[in-house]
Short mmCIF file of C-alpha atoms in Angstrom, two decimals:
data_model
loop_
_atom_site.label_atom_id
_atom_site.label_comp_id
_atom_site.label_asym_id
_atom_site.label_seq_id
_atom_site.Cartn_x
_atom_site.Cartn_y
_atom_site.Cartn_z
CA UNK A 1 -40.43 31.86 -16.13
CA UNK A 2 -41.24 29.64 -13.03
CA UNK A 3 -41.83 26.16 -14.23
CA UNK A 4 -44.11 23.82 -12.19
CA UNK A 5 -43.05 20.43 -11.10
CA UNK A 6 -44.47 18.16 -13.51
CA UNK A 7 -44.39 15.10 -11.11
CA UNK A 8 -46.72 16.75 -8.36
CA UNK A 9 -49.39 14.56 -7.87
CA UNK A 10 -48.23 11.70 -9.07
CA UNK A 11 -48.70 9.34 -5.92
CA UNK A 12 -52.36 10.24 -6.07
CA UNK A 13 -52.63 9.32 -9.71
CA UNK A 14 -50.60 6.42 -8.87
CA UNK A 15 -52.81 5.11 -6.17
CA UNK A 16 -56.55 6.31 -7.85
CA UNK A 17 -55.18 4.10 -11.28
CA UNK A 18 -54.60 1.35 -8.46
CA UNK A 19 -58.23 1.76 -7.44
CA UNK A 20 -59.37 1.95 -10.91
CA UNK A 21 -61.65 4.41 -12.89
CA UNK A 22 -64.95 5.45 -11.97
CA UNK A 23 -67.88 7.48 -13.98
CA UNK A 24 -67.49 10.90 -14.09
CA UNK A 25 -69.89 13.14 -15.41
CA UNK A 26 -68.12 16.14 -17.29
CA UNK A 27 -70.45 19.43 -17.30
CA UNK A 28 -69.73 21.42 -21.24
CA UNK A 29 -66.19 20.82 -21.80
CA UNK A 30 -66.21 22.81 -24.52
CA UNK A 31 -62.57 24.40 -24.55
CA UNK A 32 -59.48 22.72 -25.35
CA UNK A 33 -58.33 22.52 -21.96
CA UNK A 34 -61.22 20.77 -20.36
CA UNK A 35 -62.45 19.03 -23.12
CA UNK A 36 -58.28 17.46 -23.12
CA UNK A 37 -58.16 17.64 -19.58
CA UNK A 38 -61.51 15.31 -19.47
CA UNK A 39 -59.76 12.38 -21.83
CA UNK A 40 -57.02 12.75 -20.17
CA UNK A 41 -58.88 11.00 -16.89
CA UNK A 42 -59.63 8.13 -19.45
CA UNK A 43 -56.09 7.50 -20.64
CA UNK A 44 -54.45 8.04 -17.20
CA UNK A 45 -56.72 5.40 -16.07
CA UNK A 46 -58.16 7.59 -13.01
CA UNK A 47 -61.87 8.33 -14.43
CA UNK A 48 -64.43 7.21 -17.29
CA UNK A 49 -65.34 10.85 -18.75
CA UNK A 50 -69.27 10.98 -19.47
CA UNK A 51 -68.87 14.36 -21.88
CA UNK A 52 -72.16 16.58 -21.74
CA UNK A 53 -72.33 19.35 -23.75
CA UNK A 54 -73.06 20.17 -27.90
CA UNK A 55 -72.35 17.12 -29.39
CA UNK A 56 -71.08 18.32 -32.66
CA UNK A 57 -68.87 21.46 -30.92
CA UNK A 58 -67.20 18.72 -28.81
CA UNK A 59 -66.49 16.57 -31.84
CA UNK A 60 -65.42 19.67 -33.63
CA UNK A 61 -63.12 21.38 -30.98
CA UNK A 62 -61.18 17.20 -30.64
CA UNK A 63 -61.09 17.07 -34.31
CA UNK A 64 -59.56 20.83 -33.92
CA UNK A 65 -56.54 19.55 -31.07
CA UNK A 66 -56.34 15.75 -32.49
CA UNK A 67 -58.27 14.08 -29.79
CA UNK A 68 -60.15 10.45 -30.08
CA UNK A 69 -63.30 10.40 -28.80
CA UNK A 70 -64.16 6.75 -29.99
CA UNK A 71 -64.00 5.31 -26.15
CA UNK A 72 -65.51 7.87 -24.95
CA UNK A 73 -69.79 8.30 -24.48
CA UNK A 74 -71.16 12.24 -25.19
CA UNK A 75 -74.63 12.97 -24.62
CA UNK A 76 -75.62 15.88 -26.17
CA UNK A 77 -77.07 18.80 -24.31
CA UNK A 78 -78.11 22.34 -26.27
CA UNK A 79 -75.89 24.43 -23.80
CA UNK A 80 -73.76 24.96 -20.91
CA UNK A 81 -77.21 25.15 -18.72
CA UNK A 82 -78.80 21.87 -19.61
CA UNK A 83 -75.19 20.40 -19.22
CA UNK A 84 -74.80 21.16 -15.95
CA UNK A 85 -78.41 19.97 -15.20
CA UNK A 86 -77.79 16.56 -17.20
CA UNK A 87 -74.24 16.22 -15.54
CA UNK A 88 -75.65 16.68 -11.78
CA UNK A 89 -78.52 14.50 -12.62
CA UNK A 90 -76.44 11.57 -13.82
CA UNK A 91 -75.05 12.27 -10.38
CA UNK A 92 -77.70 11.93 -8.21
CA UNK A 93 -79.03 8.79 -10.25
CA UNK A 94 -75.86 7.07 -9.49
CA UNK A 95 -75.05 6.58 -12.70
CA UNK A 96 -71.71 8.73 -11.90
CA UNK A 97 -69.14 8.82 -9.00
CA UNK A 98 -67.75 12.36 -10.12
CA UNK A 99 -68.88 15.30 -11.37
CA UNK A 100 -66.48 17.86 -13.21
CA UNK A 101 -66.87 21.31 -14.18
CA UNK A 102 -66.10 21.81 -17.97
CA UNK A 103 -65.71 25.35 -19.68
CA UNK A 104 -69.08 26.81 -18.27
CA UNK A 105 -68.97 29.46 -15.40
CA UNK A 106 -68.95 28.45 -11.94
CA UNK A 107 -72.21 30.61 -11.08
CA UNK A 108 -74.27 28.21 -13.63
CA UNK A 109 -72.44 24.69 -12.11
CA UNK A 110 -73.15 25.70 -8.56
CA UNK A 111 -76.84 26.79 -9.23
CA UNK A 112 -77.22 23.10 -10.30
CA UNK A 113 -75.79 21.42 -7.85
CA UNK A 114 -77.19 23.23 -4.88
CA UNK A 115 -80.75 23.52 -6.17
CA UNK A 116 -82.61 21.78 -3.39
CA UNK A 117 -85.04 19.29 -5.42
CA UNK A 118 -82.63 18.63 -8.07
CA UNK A 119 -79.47 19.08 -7.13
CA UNK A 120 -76.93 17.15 -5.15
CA UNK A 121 -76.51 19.17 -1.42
CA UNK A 122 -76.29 17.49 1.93
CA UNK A 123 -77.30 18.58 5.58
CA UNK A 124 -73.09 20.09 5.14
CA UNK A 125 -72.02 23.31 3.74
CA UNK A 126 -70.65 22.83 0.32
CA UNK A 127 -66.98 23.84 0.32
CA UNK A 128 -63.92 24.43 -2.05
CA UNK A 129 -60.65 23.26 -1.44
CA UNK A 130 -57.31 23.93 -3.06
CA UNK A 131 -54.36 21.19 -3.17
CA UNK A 132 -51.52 22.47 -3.66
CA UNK A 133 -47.80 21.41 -4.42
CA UNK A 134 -45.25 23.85 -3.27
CA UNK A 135 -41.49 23.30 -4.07
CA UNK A 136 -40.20 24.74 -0.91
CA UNK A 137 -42.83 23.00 1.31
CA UNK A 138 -42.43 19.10 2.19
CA UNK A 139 -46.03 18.14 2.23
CA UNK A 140 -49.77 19.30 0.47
CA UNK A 141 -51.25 22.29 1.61
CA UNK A 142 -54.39 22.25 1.43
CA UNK A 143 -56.26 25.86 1.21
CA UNK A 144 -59.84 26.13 2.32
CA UNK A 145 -62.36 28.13 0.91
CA UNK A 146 -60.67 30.53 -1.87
CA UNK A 147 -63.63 29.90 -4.39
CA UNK A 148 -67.26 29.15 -3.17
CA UNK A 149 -68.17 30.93 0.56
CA UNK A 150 -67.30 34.64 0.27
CA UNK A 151 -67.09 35.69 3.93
CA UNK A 152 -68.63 32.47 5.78
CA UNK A 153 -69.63 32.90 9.67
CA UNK A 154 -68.87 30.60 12.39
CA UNK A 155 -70.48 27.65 11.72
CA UNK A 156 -69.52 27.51 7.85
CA UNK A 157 -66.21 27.43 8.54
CA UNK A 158 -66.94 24.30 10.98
CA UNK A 159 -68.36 22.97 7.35
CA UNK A 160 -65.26 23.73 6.29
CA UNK A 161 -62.62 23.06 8.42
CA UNK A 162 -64.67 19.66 8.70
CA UNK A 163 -64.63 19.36 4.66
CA UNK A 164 -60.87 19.58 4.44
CA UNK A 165 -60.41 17.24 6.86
CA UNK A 166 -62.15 14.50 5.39
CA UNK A 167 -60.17 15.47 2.29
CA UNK A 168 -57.07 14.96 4.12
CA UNK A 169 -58.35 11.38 5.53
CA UNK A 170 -59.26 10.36 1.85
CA UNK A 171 -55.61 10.80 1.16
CA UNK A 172 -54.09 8.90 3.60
CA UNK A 173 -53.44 11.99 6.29
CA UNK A 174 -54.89 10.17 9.57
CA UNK A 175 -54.66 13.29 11.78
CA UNK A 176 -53.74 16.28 9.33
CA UNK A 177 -53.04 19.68 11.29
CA UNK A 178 -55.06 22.88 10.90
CA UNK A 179 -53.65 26.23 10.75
CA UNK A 180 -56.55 28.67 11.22
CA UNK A 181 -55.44 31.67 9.67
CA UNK A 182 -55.60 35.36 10.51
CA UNK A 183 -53.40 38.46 10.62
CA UNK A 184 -52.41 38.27 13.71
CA UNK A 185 -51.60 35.25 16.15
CA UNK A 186 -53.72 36.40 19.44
CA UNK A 187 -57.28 37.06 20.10
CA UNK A 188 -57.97 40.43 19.40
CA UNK A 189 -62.44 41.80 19.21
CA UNK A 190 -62.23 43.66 16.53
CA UNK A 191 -60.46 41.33 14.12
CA UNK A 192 -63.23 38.51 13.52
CA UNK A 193 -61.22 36.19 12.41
CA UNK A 194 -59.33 35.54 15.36
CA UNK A 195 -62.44 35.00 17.53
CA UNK A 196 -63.70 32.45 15.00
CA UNK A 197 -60.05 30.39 15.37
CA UNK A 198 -60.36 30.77 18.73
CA UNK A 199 -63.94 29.22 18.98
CA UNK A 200 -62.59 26.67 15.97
CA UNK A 201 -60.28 25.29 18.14
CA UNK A 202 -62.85 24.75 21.28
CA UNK A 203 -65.62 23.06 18.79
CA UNK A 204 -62.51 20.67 18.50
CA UNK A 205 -61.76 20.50 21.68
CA UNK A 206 -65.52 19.68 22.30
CA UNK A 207 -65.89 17.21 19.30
CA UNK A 208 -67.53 19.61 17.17
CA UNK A 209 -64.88 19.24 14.72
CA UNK A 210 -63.34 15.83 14.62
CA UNK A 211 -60.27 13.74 13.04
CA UNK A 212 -57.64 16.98 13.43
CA UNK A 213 -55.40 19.04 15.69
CA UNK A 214 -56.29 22.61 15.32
CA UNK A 215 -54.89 25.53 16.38
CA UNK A 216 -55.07 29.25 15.60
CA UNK A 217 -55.15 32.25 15.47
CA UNK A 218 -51.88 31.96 13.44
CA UNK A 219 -50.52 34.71 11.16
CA UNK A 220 -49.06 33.01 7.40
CA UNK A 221 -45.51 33.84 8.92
CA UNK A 222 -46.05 32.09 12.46
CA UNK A 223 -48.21 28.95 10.53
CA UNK A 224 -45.88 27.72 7.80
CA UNK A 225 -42.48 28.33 9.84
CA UNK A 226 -41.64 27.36 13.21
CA UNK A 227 -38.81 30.03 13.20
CA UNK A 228 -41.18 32.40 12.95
CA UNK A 229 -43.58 30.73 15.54
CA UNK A 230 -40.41 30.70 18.34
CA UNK A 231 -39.12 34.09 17.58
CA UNK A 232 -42.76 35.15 18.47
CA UNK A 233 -42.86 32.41 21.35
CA UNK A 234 -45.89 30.62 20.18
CA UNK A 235 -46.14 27.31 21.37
CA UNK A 236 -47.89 24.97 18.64
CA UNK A 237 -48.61 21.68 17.73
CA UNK A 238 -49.54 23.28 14.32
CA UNK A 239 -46.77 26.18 13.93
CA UNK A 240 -43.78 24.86 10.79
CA UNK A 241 -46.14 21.87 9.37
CA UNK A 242 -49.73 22.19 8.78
CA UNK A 243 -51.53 20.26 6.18
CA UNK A 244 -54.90 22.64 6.00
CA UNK A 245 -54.77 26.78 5.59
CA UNK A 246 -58.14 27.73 7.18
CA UNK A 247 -58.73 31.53 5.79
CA UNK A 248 -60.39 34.09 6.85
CA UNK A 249 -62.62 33.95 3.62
CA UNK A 250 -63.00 34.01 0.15
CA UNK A 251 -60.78 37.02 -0.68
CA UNK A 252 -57.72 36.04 1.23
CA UNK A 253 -58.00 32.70 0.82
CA UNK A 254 -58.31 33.27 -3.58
CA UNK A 255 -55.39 35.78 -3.56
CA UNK A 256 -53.00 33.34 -1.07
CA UNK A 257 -53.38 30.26 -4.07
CA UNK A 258 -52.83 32.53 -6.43
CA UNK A 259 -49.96 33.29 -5.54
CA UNK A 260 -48.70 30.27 -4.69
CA UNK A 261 -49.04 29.78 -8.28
CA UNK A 262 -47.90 32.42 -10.30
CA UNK A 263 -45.39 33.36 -8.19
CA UNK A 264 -43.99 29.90 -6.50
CA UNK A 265 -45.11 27.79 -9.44
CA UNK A 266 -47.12 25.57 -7.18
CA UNK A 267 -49.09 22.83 -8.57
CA UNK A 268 -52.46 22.84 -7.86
CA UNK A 269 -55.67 20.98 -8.04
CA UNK A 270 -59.37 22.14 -7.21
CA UNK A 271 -62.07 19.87 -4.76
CA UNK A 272 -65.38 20.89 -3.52
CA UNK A 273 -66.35 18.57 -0.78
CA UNK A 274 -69.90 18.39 1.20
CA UNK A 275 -72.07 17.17 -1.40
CA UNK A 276 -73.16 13.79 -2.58
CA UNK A 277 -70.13 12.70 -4.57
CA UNK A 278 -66.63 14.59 -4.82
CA UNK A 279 -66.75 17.69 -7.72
CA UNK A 280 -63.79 18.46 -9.51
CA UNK A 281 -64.01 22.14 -9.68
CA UNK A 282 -61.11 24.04 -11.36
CA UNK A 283 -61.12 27.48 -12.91
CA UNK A 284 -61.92 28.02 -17.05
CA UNK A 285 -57.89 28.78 -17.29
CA UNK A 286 -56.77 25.68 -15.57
CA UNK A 287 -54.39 23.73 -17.56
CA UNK A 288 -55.18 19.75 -18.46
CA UNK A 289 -52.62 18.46 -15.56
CA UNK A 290 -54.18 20.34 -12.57
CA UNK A 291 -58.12 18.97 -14.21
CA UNK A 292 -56.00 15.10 -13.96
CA UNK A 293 -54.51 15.73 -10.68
CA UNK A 294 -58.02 16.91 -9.27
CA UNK A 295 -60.33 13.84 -11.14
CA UNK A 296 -57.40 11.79 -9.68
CA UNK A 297 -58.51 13.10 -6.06
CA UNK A 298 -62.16 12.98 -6.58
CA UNK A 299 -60.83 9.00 -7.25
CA UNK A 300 -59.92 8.53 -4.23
CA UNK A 301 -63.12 10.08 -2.22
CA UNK A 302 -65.57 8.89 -4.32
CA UNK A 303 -64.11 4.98 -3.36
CA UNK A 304 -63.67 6.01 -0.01
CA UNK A 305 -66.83 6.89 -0.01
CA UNK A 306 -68.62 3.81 -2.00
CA UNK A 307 -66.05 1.55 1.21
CA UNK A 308 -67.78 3.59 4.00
CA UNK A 309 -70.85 4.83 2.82
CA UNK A 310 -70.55 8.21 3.65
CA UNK A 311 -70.57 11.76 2.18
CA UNK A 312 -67.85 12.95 0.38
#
């Protein structure tokens, strides 16, 4: 059994507990790994969990694993629906930097957040990204969308190429490179994919897509190793060291982080960026580290965010 690096992450925590904690409003944790996942935010320091959800099946389920709630506020919601409608509206009150998916579906969080009088949208496509930790690679890869925008045309993936990118500057990467992913590394009709990272890389060119150096086409092979890349005799500034995996869509992008973790042990952490404040988005089996890792992210964009005044 593959056994993931338990100090991934760390310099984010490090730097989001050197920022300090912000609100966070926590949609139904009503499992034991996001209801320990949420108080784990508190006692790392990197988030002040507001839990909404059943009040007496959250006090149940910590009595169940041993957890203390006594720091912590609940306000009590009848189900996973009117969670996720309390949770976004403590949101867009400003009553909370961070919002954070509990043990409710994704379907039912999303329909929240993007309901247009309610909700929390921008003029920018909402986007997910995946951070991950990879033994064998020296830096974050960041994987963009594997979870909300199933086969997204042209000008979605501007949204979110330009998402991830914003991530990256919230971290500290000033000019993080873009691999734009396809099968192959040359323009080719009837492959799609390869037209959009071809017209990517223009929009970039023309200040479409700003604070990156893009390139693509690239096959996996020819975008995480330069071997590969000279072998084929591609010459890229992005070929052996990107910091952002633009897929194709939702399918590829889903199955590549997947296996990344199951089969590389990578640490991960979920994002979805282009809405009002940062949303810590993870899947239902998500263990409690990879829900701290990615409250410790939404940290550090939600203060970037309150320094500059713009959209997460």
């Amino acid at each position: 059994m593959l056994l993931r690096d338990t100090h991934a992450f760390e310099d984010i925590r490090d730097e989001a507990k050197r920022l300090g904690p912000l609100p966070m409003a926590v949609a139904h944790p009503c499992s034991r790994e996001s209801l320990q996942g949420a108080v784990d935010t508190l006692l790392d320091g990197v988030a002040t969990p507001i839990l909404i959800g059943p009040e007496s099946k959250i006090r149940r389920l910590a009595e169940d694993i041993e957890i203390n709630l006594q720091d912590i506020e609940i306000i009590d919601a009848p189900h996973s629906h009117a969670a996720a409608e309390t949770a976004v509206s403590l949101v867009r009150e400003g009553a909370a930097d961070i919002l954070m998916k509990g043990s409710l579906h994704t379907d039912e969080f999303m329909t929240e957040i993007l309901a247009r009088n309610t909700g929390i949208r921008t003029d920018r496509r909402i986007s997910h990204v995946f951070i991950m930790r990879v033994e064998s690679y020296p830096r974050y890869l960041f994987i963009t969308d594997a979870a909300i925008n199933i086969s997204p045309d042209l000008m979605t993936k501007r949204d979110i190429c330009q998402n991830a990118i914003d991530l990256c500057h919230s971290l500290g990467i000033a000019e993080p490179k873009v691999a734009i992913l396809s099968a192959v590394e040359t323009i080719t009709p009837e492959i799609a994919s390869t037209v959009d990272a071809a017209a990517l890389c223009k929009m970039a060119d023309r200040g479409q897509i700003r604070g990156a150096v893009l390139d693509g086409p690239l096959a996996f092979d020819n975008a995480i190793s330069l071997q590969a890349a000279d072998t084929k005799g591609i010459v890229s500034p992005v070929a052996g060291s990107p910091d952002i995996l633009l897929v194709p869509d939702l399918e590829s992008g889903n199955m590549l982080a997947k296996q990344l973790t199951y089969l590389a042990a990578a640490a991960s952490a979920g994002i979805v960026m282009g809405a009002r404040a940062p949303i810590v988005l993870t899947s239902r089996s998500e263990d409690a580290p990879g829900r701290l890792a990615s409250a410790a992210i939404a940290n550090l964009l939600a203060h970037r965010r309150r320094k500059i005044g713009k959209i997460a």
